Amino acid sequence: MSATSGYAVREAGVVVIGSGLAGLVTALNLARNAGRAGPVVLLTKTEELPGGSSLHAQGGIAAAIGPGDDAALHAADTVAAGAGFVDPAIAGLLTREGARWVRELIGEGMPFDRDTHGAVCLGREAAHGMARIVHAGGDATGRTLVTALARRLRESGAVRVETNAFATDLVLGGGRVRGVMAHHPEGWVLHRTSRVVLATGGIGAAFARTTNPAEATGDGLALAARAGAHLADLEFVQFHPTALAVDRDPAPLLTEALRGAGATLLDGRGRRFMAAEHPLAELAPRDIVARAIGRRVAAGEAVFLDLRPALAAKPGGFPTVLALCAAHGLRPFEEPVPVAPAAHYHMGGVVTDAAGRTSVEGLWACGEVACTGVHGANRLASNSLLEALVFGARVAEDLAKAPAVAAAPFALPEPPRVAGRSAMPLVDAMAAEARRVLYEGAGLVRSGAGLRAARARLDRIGVMLEGLGTAPAVSHHDVRRWGEARNRALVGRLLLHAALGREESRGAHFRSDWPAENPAARRHTITLNDLSAPVTALAVAGDPASGDAACSIL
Ligand code: SIN
């Protein structure tokens, strides 16, 4: 480590940002190829490894491993759920390689749930043509998986894990990635590297009501946007139909596997209503179930999930759900529990190719932050952990082939400026307001007028937050508070811009003023420059051709 005015400089071969499944898989596969990609550093803003949404994933991993199943059938279901916007080649790749990775995990002894004959149990979820979801610990699949992988990573000793590291900016120079600026409890650190992997998860916590943990503030998407990366499908946000309707942030998830095992949805008068909405009833695609519930909730009617058929069919299968119900004084063995939709998963993200490469040289992305084109306008249930497994491994494989670029000497950038201590109450108030505005303006049912009003409000909030960045960092906690608020506002603005541009209804994007699908509509790619009120860069770029290029923090 060397020190310069305002921050320390540390060298790395590859920096992986994120501690959920995608980050762990990338880092583990890099570790397996020890040495080929150079020293690997994993940065996470959480206090411990693992972190992120994967830890809370109740639903399992979809994989075509059962008798009579086939990767092509799984790919066809993925394409059908995605409402015309799934890239079929990527869906084929996901389901083929995914089945292989899940078999490998089984072979390595990952404790997936088994039946009395010792066979891995396969569950059914919405819009899947057959039972193909593997679970672990009942409804604790994500936790079981990432806990085991994090242990392996620590034991490998091959990756330097830095927790409590909040990456604020990518450092660019000479037209490519040159590093990551991150704030650590001991101060700013420039992690100098020519290769960065974003595995930072989604944007759920940019919405007021979400199933995602508080850390899902869209940091990776914001970092990539400020670096000029191409972003796609940002308007497509999946709302999970059945989060507990209780006043808690995040909203406790009631896994779709419950409906797969027979749980039914009931209206305020105790009647089932999904059969009238879709032939697959409770197992209709997630956007249809979410809107059917959302319409009733918006009209002031309570909606309930009757868990009893599922609890009887799979005794011991839902320990997480039962603990969540108990924590809120609910008695699911005795009566249905209240549910309402909540923001759950972002189909859009940083555009990548099949190797996870983004449009910015030296920047890769995988997991929820990436947009490979595999989810289209509506993700198929339990395809997200699968995506993290497949594309985390692909990114690592690509990195092992991509040599590090020799660090051309460059003038170090100025340390970033952040919001000062006295501005923190304002920062918190604006962050809360931004979440409310996005949830109301870009929720389950959108309209041009609502989207425009939300965008005007978020533009103002975003510009105000940027404008507060004038002070040197005081405390790690405050840097993270300001950085997350700023990222939330930026991803919200980008999402609203994309949603306004999509004048049709498709998959998870429903517009009351454009209720029909437009068969001629295409996917949209945008960059930061498409925002009318652009975000301020923190420093100016030097001449990349001089070999002594100043870096810009973007
Ligand atoms: C769930 O358990 O319902 C969530 C799984 C997923 O989002 O795929």
XYZ file of C-alpha atoms and ligand atoms in Angstrom:
562
model
C 0.000 0.000 0.000
C 1.221 3.508 -0.704
C -0.285 6.712 0.563
C -0.992 9.924 -1.236
C -2.653 13.099 -0.104
C -6.156 12.200 1.008
C -6.123 8.473 0.370
C -4.162 5.258 0.342
C -3.416 3.410 -2.896
C -3.609 -0.392 -3.028
C -2.840 -2.530 -6.071
C -5.064 -5.400 -7.271
C -5.249 -7.713 -10.267
C -9.029 -7.797 -10.204
C -11.497 -6.039 -7.915
C -14.874 -7.741 -7.434
C -17.498 -5.514 -5.800
C -20.329 -7.334 -4.028
C -20.792 -10.141 -1.529
C -23.891 -11.958 -2.796
C -23.938 -15.081 -4.915
C -22.608 -13.456 -8.112
C -19.635 -11.873 -6.328
C -18.795 -15.052 -4.405
C -18.994 -17.258 -7.489
C -16.821 -14.854 -9.481
C -14.225 -14.634 -6.711
C -14.222 -18.398 -6.062
C -13.742 -19.193 -9.728
C -10.971 -16.610 -9.958
C -9.369 -18.257 -6.937
C -9.588 -21.644 -8.655
C -7.599 -20.187 -11.528
C -5.096 -18.968 -8.965
C -2.606 -16.554 -10.389
C -4.027 -16.339 -13.887
C -6.013 -13.198 -13.178
C -3.591 -11.728 -10.615
C -4.362 -10.922 -6.975
C -8.116 -10.746 -6.382
C -9.766 -8.322 -3.972
C -13.432 -8.572 -3.016
C -14.960 -5.341 -1.706
C -18.246 -5.322 0.145
C -19.939 -2.486 1.959
C -21.558 -4.951 4.351
C -19.967 -5.773 7.686
C -19.744 -9.458 6.952
C -19.476 -11.907 4.134
C -21.917 -13.022 2.707
C -24.276 -10.101 2.209
C -26.740 -8.805 -0.338
C -30.130 -10.091 -1.497
C -28.936 -13.663 -2.151
C -28.778 -14.230 1.585
C -32.534 -13.588 1.795
C -33.563 -15.616 -1.279
C -36.191 -18.085 -0.105
C -37.047 -19.470 -3.505
C -34.519 -21.859 -4.901
C -32.583 -22.395 -8.051
C -34.367 -23.399 -11.242
C -32.494 -26.136 -13.101
C -33.509 -28.703 -15.706
C -32.156 -31.733 -13.876
C -35.295 -33.798 -13.283
C -36.592 -36.781 -15.235
C -38.340 -35.626 -18.410
C -36.926 -32.119 -18.117
C -34.550 -30.524 -20.557
C -32.611 -27.247 -20.736
C -34.534 -26.394 -23.917
C -37.855 -26.664 -22.039
C -36.531 -24.462 -19.236
C -35.283 -21.957 -21.836
C -38.705 -21.954 -23.526
C -40.393 -21.126 -20.186
C -37.809 -18.367 -19.609
C -38.512 -16.881 -23.034
C -42.301 -17.097 -22.574
C -42.186 -15.371 -19.153
C -40.017 -12.552 -20.551
C -42.837 -11.167 -22.745
C -40.932 -11.056 -26.028
C -37.720 -9.430 -24.779
C -35.617 -12.435 -23.739
C -32.565 -13.162 -25.855
C -33.187 -16.865 -26.700
C -29.483 -17.615 -27.185
C -28.665 -16.339 -23.688
C -31.658 -18.208 -22.220
C -30.339 -21.421 -23.828
C -26.896 -20.793 -22.422
C -28.283 -20.034 -18.941
C -30.386 -23.173 -18.743
C -27.740 -25.520 -20.245
C -24.829 -24.280 -18.165
C -27.101 -23.747 -15.147
C -28.132 -27.407 -15.067
C -24.450 -28.345 -15.206
C -23.521 -26.010 -12.319
C -26.390 -27.232 -10.146
C -25.358 -30.862 -10.768
C -21.823 -29.879 -9.825
C -23.024 -28.282 -6.580
C -25.004 -31.442 -5.784
C -21.885 -33.519 -6.511
C -19.832 -31.291 -4.183
C -22.283 -32.009 -1.361
C -24.307 -28.766 -1.273
C -27.154 -29.718 1.113
C -30.133 -29.397 -1.226
C -33.377 -30.803 0.193
C -33.956 -34.499 -0.553
C -36.944 -36.829 -0.379
C -37.138 -39.971 1.707
C -35.427 -41.922 -1.096
C -32.496 -39.503 -1.102
C -33.387 -37.847 -4.410
C -33.078 -34.042 -4.655
C -36.600 -32.574 -4.312
C -37.844 -30.477 -7.216
C -40.440 -27.792 -6.463
C -42.867 -26.000 -8.749
C -43.061 -22.223 -9.171
C -45.019 -19.825 -11.333
C -44.775 -20.080 -15.134
C -42.526 -23.157 -15.028
C -43.855 -26.011 -17.182
C -42.719 -28.543 -14.595
C -41.258 -28.965 -11.127
C -37.584 -27.937 -11.432
C -36.699 -25.779 -8.430
C -34.099 -27.075 -5.986
C -34.185 -25.742 -2.435
C -31.926 -25.938 0.567
C -33.017 -25.625 4.192
C -36.628 -25.506 2.926
C -37.068 -21.807 2.200
C -33.497 -20.826 3.161
C -31.863 -21.636 -0.165
C -29.953 -18.395 -0.640
C -28.646 -18.365 2.921
C -27.516 -22.010 2.749
C -25.767 -21.497 -0.574
C -23.958 -18.222 0.056
C -22.953 -19.188 3.584
C -21.283 -22.336 2.226
C -19.587 -20.450 -0.627
C -18.376 -17.653 1.649
C -16.805 -20.284 3.916
C -15.080 -21.860 0.918
C -13.805 -18.471 -0.175
C -12.348 -17.710 3.241
C -10.786 -21.158 3.445
C -9.220 -20.779 -0.001
C -7.199 -17.851 1.331
C -6.788 -16.801 -2.284
C -8.936 -13.669 -2.200
C -8.420 -10.569 -0.065
C -11.863 -9.741 1.335
C -12.373 -6.155 2.481
C -15.644 -5.612 4.342
C -17.078 -2.184 5.228
C -15.686 -0.897 1.929
C -18.114 1.441 0.189
C -17.153 1.887 -3.471
C -18.171 5.388 -4.480
C -16.689 5.734 -7.947
C -14.928 3.989 -10.784
C -11.704 5.686 -11.771
C -11.263 5.954 -15.524
C -8.261 6.995 -17.572
C -7.080 6.421 -21.107
C -10.552 5.219 -22.080
C -10.674 2.356 -19.615
C -11.042 1.368 -15.983
C -8.033 2.291 -13.852
C -9.414 1.606 -10.405
C -12.110 1.931 -7.807
C -12.323 4.656 -5.195
C -13.789 3.270 -1.979
C -14.313 4.624 1.489
C -13.213 2.342 4.347
C -13.534 2.993 8.082
C -9.880 4.139 8.016
C -10.461 6.541 5.111
C -10.370 6.687 1.309
C -8.592 3.953 -0.651
C -7.898 3.958 -4.367
C -7.850 0.292 -5.429
C -5.682 0.537 -8.519
C -6.611 -2.148 -11.059
C -7.411 -2.425 -14.745
C -10.246 -4.922 -14.155
C -13.370 -4.437 -12.061
C -16.375 -6.749 -11.706
C -19.668 -5.281 -10.538
C -21.677 -7.874 -8.615
C -23.516 -5.359 -6.495
C -27.084 -6.657 -6.800
C -30.244 -4.740 -7.491
C -32.118 -1.552 -6.746
C -35.034 -2.703 -4.567
C -34.138 -0.329 -1.732
C -34.614 2.605 -4.110
C -38.356 1.872 -3.635
C -40.282 2.594 -0.445
C -41.713 -0.935 -0.271
C -39.351 -3.758 -1.142
C -38.378 -7.298 -0.204
C -34.692 -6.404 -0.705
C -32.285 -5.696 2.153
C -31.358 -2.083 2.935
C -28.073 -2.391 1.042
C -29.797 -2.878 -2.371
C -29.408 0.788 -3.288
C -28.317 0.377 -6.903
C -24.670 1.261 -6.217
C -23.231 -0.773 -9.104
C -25.752 0.526 -11.592
C -24.990 4.096 -10.495
C -21.211 3.541 -10.670
C -21.531 2.107 -14.181
C -23.877 4.897 -15.280
C -21.486 7.603 -14.085
C -18.702 5.829 -15.997
C -20.765 6.091 -19.195
C -21.757 2.401 -19.488
C -24.695 1.317 -21.621
C -27.729 0.335 -19.543
C -30.816 -1.528 -20.745
C -34.338 -2.579 -19.751
C -34.268 -0.293 -16.709
C -38.056 0.116 -16.748
C -38.624 -3.559 -15.952
C -38.885 -4.060 -12.191
C -40.479 -7.210 -10.846
C -42.829 -6.773 -7.897
C -43.164 -9.877 -5.776
C -46.869 -10.556 -5.304
C -46.744 -11.839 -1.755
C -44.794 -9.822 0.769
C -46.400 -9.692 4.194
C -48.617 -6.595 4.419
C -46.992 -5.331 7.606
C -45.261 -2.064 8.363
C -41.707 -3.269 8.117
C -38.761 -2.311 5.911
C -37.839 -4.496 4.103
C -41.219 -6.163 3.653
C -40.984 -9.843 4.728
C -41.200 -12.176 1.715
C -43.593 -15.123 1.530
C -41.971 -17.328 -1.058
C -43.726 -18.280 -4.273
C -42.905 -21.886 -3.387
C -45.865 -21.639 -0.983
C -48.225 -21.153 -3.920
C -46.315 -23.871 -5.771
C -47.175 -26.175 -2.867
C -50.864 -25.216 -2.836
C -51.238 -21.913 -0.909
C -54.182 -19.877 -2.215
C -54.883 -16.163 -2.561
C -58.101 -14.839 -1.055
C -59.815 -11.487 -1.426
C -61.213 -9.414 1.436
C -64.308 -11.644 1.573
C -62.292 -14.832 1.712
C -62.877 -15.852 -1.924
C -60.246 -17.139 -4.332
C -59.843 -14.744 -7.262
C -56.814 -15.802 -9.329
C -58.637 -18.420 -11.432
C -60.677 -15.586 -12.972
C -57.488 -13.648 -13.764
C -55.395 -16.331 -15.504
C -55.703 -20.023 -16.421
C -52.702 -20.815 -14.191
C -54.456 -19.109 -11.230
C -51.999 -18.635 -8.312
C -49.167 -19.889 -10.534
C -49.697 -17.297 -13.282
C -46.616 -15.200 -14.225
C -45.528 -13.017 -11.339
C -46.503 -9.683 -12.927
C -50.083 -10.876 -13.440
C -50.450 -12.140 -9.867
C -48.833 -8.954 -8.505
C -51.163 -6.657 -10.455
C -54.253 -8.691 -9.509
C -53.329 -8.254 -5.834
C -52.115 -4.668 -6.289
C -55.414 -3.569 -7.883
C -57.354 -4.842 -4.904
C -54.964 -3.356 -2.352
C -55.041 0.025 -4.136
C -58.850 -0.068 -3.941
C -58.585 -0.476 -0.173
C -59.314 -4.211 -0.054
C -57.132 -6.547 1.992
C -55.734 -9.646 0.243
C -54.679 -12.782 2.088
C -52.540 -15.828 1.468
C -53.838 -19.064 2.928
C -50.669 -20.984 3.697
C -52.386 -23.995 5.251
C -52.482 -26.240 2.149
C -48.737 -25.649 1.601
C -47.817 -26.150 5.255
C -49.722 -29.442 5.214
C -48.167 -30.556 1.907
C -44.590 -29.715 2.939
C -44.234 -29.978 6.704
C -40.934 -28.426 7.738
C -40.541 -26.850 4.281
C -40.992 -23.207 5.273
C -39.062 -22.400 8.450
C -38.131 -18.870 7.313
C -41.727 -17.981 6.449
C -43.014 -19.345 9.758
C -40.421 -17.348 11.687
C -41.376 -14.168 9.809
C -45.083 -14.723 10.510
C -44.389 -15.408 14.181
C -42.298 -12.232 14.431
C -45.368 -10.272 13.326
C -47.857 -12.053 15.563
C -49.469 -13.952 12.664
C -50.765 -17.524 12.965
C -50.576 -19.083 9.491
C -51.641 -22.555 10.749
C -54.891 -21.026 11.930
C -55.793 -18.271 9.460
C -54.727 -16.642 6.184
C -52.158 -13.838 6.473
C -52.329 -10.394 4.784
C -50.123 -9.843 1.723
C -49.316 -7.042 -0.724
C -46.776 -6.697 -3.566
C -43.322 -5.166 -3.063
C -40.415 -4.281 -5.394
C -38.321 -7.425 -5.670
C -36.027 -7.784 -8.673
C -34.595 -5.587 -11.425
C -34.583 -7.184 -14.862
C -32.668 -4.232 -16.293
C -29.099 -3.280 -15.578
C -25.663 -2.756 -17.074
C -25.570 -4.222 -20.584
C -23.188 -7.168 -20.848
C -22.274 -9.755 -23.418
C -22.262 -13.484 -22.671
C -18.873 -13.147 -20.946
C -20.133 -10.353 -18.668
C -18.208 -7.599 -20.459
C -19.813 -4.161 -20.351
C -19.400 -1.310 -22.836
C -16.655 0.190 -20.617
C -13.220 -1.329 -21.207
C -12.090 -3.191 -18.082
C -15.561 -3.353 -16.511
C -17.514 -6.606 -16.134
C -20.896 -7.142 -14.465
C -22.847 -10.183 -13.324
C -25.895 -11.059 -11.254
C -28.777 -8.663 -10.742
C -26.789 -5.533 -11.608
C -26.169 -6.900 -15.108
C -28.529 -7.015 -18.048
C -27.622 -10.044 -20.151
C -31.029 -10.107 -21.860
C -32.001 -13.346 -20.120
C -34.926 -11.972 -18.125
C -36.589 -9.771 -20.740
C -39.559 -7.876 -19.339
C -40.322 -10.374 -16.580
C -37.962 -12.816 -14.883
C -38.982 -16.432 -14.496
C -39.068 -17.413 -10.820
C -35.836 -18.822 -9.354
C -33.776 -17.932 -12.425
C -31.824 -15.279 -10.523
C -29.619 -17.466 -8.327
C -29.057 -19.555 -11.441
C -27.979 -16.469 -13.384
C -25.500 -15.544 -10.650
C -23.971 -19.047 -10.781
C -23.662 -19.154 -14.556
C -22.486 -15.630 -15.258
C -20.244 -15.351 -12.194
C -18.363 -18.355 -13.575
C -18.331 -16.924 -17.098
C -16.917 -13.604 -15.923
C -14.144 -15.401 -14.025
C -13.334 -17.498 -17.077
C -13.151 -14.408 -19.266
C -10.962 -12.598 -16.749
C -8.535 -15.500 -16.662
C -8.111 -14.962 -20.423
C -8.006 -11.154 -20.299
C -4.534 -10.035 -19.255
C -4.204 -7.162 -16.810
C -3.309 -3.956 -18.603
C 0.030 -2.604 -17.434
C -0.621 0.409 -15.268
C 0.395 3.402 -17.338
C 1.629 6.114 -15.011
C -1.185 8.494 -14.301
C -1.740 11.503 -12.160
C -3.838 10.448 -9.220
C -7.284 11.994 -8.993
C -8.421 14.282 -6.246
C -10.236 12.450 -3.426
C -13.997 12.682 -3.820
C -16.000 15.278 -1.947
C -19.064 14.179 -0.023
C -21.922 15.704 1.942
C -20.793 17.121 5.278
C -22.037 16.190 8.747
C -24.509 19.048 9.015
C -26.165 18.022 5.731
C -26.969 14.490 6.938
C -30.532 15.125 8.187
C -31.294 16.613 4.755
C -29.621 13.644 3.012
C -31.767 11.182 5.012
C -34.943 13.130 4.324
C -34.209 13.250 0.594
C -33.386 9.539 0.483
C -36.727 8.698 2.117
C -38.552 11.056 -0.215
C -36.816 9.558 -3.281
C -37.940 6.058 -2.244
C -41.540 7.181 -1.791
C -41.563 9.070 -5.107
C -40.208 6.077 -7.027
C -42.637 3.629 -5.432
C -45.617 5.858 -6.199
C -44.480 6.947 -9.646
C -42.991 3.730 -11.010
C -44.938 1.074 -9.156
C -47.094 -1.755 -10.472
C -49.344 0.553 -12.505
C -47.727 3.543 -14.165
C -48.948 6.479 -16.234
C -47.240 9.171 -18.279
C -48.421 11.891 -15.889
C -47.262 9.951 -12.801
C -43.895 9.119 -14.336
C -43.278 12.727 -15.411
C -44.181 14.105 -11.979
C -41.904 11.552 -10.307
C -39.065 12.343 -12.680
C -39.328 16.093 -12.052
C -39.213 15.463 -8.305
C -36.334 12.989 -8.487
C -34.376 15.254 -10.840
C -34.560 17.974 -8.182
C -33.600 15.568 -5.384
C -30.743 14.142 -7.464
C -29.316 17.557 -8.298
C -29.597 18.664 -4.657
C -27.780 15.538 -3.434
C -25.012 16.007 -6.001
C -24.720 19.631 -4.929
C -24.187 18.621 -1.302
C -20.978 16.800 -2.207
C -18.596 19.570 -1.213
C -16.901 18.382 1.985
C -14.041 16.007 2.724
C -15.162 12.688 4.223
C -15.776 12.882 7.943
C -17.122 9.488 8.964
C -17.479 6.219 7.085
C -21.132 6.004 8.055
C -21.871 9.431 6.584
C -20.018 8.732 3.327
C -22.155 5.627 2.877
C -25.379 7.458 3.798
C -24.737 10.181 1.266
C -23.419 7.808 -1.385
C -26.404 5.478 -1.145
C -28.877 8.366 -1.229
C -27.152 9.750 -4.319
C -27.161 6.321 -5.995
C -30.830 5.715 -5.199
C -31.776 9.042 -6.740
C -29.697 8.399 -9.858
C -31.033 4.908 -10.553
C -34.552 6.183 -9.913
C -34.071 8.964 -12.464
C -32.696 6.550 -15.042
C -35.538 4.106 -14.443
C -38.179 6.824 -14.783
C -36.584 8.023 -17.994
C -36.705 4.492 -19.415
C -40.287 3.940 -18.240
C -41.451 7.171 -19.867
C -39.871 6.070 -23.126
C -41.790 2.789 -23.153
C -45.233 3.748 -24.391
C -46.782 0.293 -24.140
C -47.465 -2.343 -21.493
C -45.232 -5.370 -21.421
C -44.253 -7.816 -18.695
C -43.614 -6.005 -15.445
C -44.053 -2.557 -17.053
C -47.766 -1.665 -17.077
C -48.957 1.762 -18.212
C -52.593 2.695 -17.681
C -52.265 5.201 -20.559
C -50.726 2.587 -22.887
C -52.398 -0.634 -21.684
C -51.652 -2.742 -24.766
C -48.418 -4.365 -25.874
C -46.929 -2.836 -29.010
C -45.666 -5.777 -31.116
C -43.207 -3.457 -32.903
C -41.582 -2.203 -29.680
C -37.920 -3.023 -29.026
C -35.614 -3.058 -25.996
C -34.076 0.294 -25.000
C -30.477 1.053 -24.159
C -29.651 4.324 -22.421
C -26.683 6.097 -20.895
C -26.323 8.816 -18.307
C -26.258 11.424 -21.065
C -29.911 10.705 -21.782
C -30.951 12.358 -18.532
C -32.084 15.926 -19.032
C -30.380 17.154 -15.857
C -27.035 15.408 -15.978
C -25.048 14.267 -13.007
C -21.935 16.238 -12.202
C -18.609 14.471 -12.661
C -16.319 15.044 -9.715
C -13.125 15.776 -11.639
C -12.144 16.337 -15.239
C -10.352 13.817 -17.410
C -6.841 14.537 -18.645
C -5.344 13.665 -21.993
C -5.516 9.879 -22.306
C -2.967 9.817 -25.123
C -0.170 11.393 -23.100
C 0.634 8.281 -21.071
C 0.367 10.572 -18.079
C -3.370 10.808 -18.140
C -5.145 12.357 -15.225
C -7.938 10.098 -14.130
C -11.479 11.181 -13.760
C -13.635 9.938 -10.940
C -16.953 9.277 -12.574
C -39.528 -16.445 -3.960
O -39.117 -17.255 -3.142
O -40.714 -16.324 -4.240
C -38.533 -15.582 -4.648
C -37.760 -16.372 -5.595
C -37.380 -15.541 -6.779
O -37.479 -14.327 -6.719
O -37.022 -16.130 -7.786
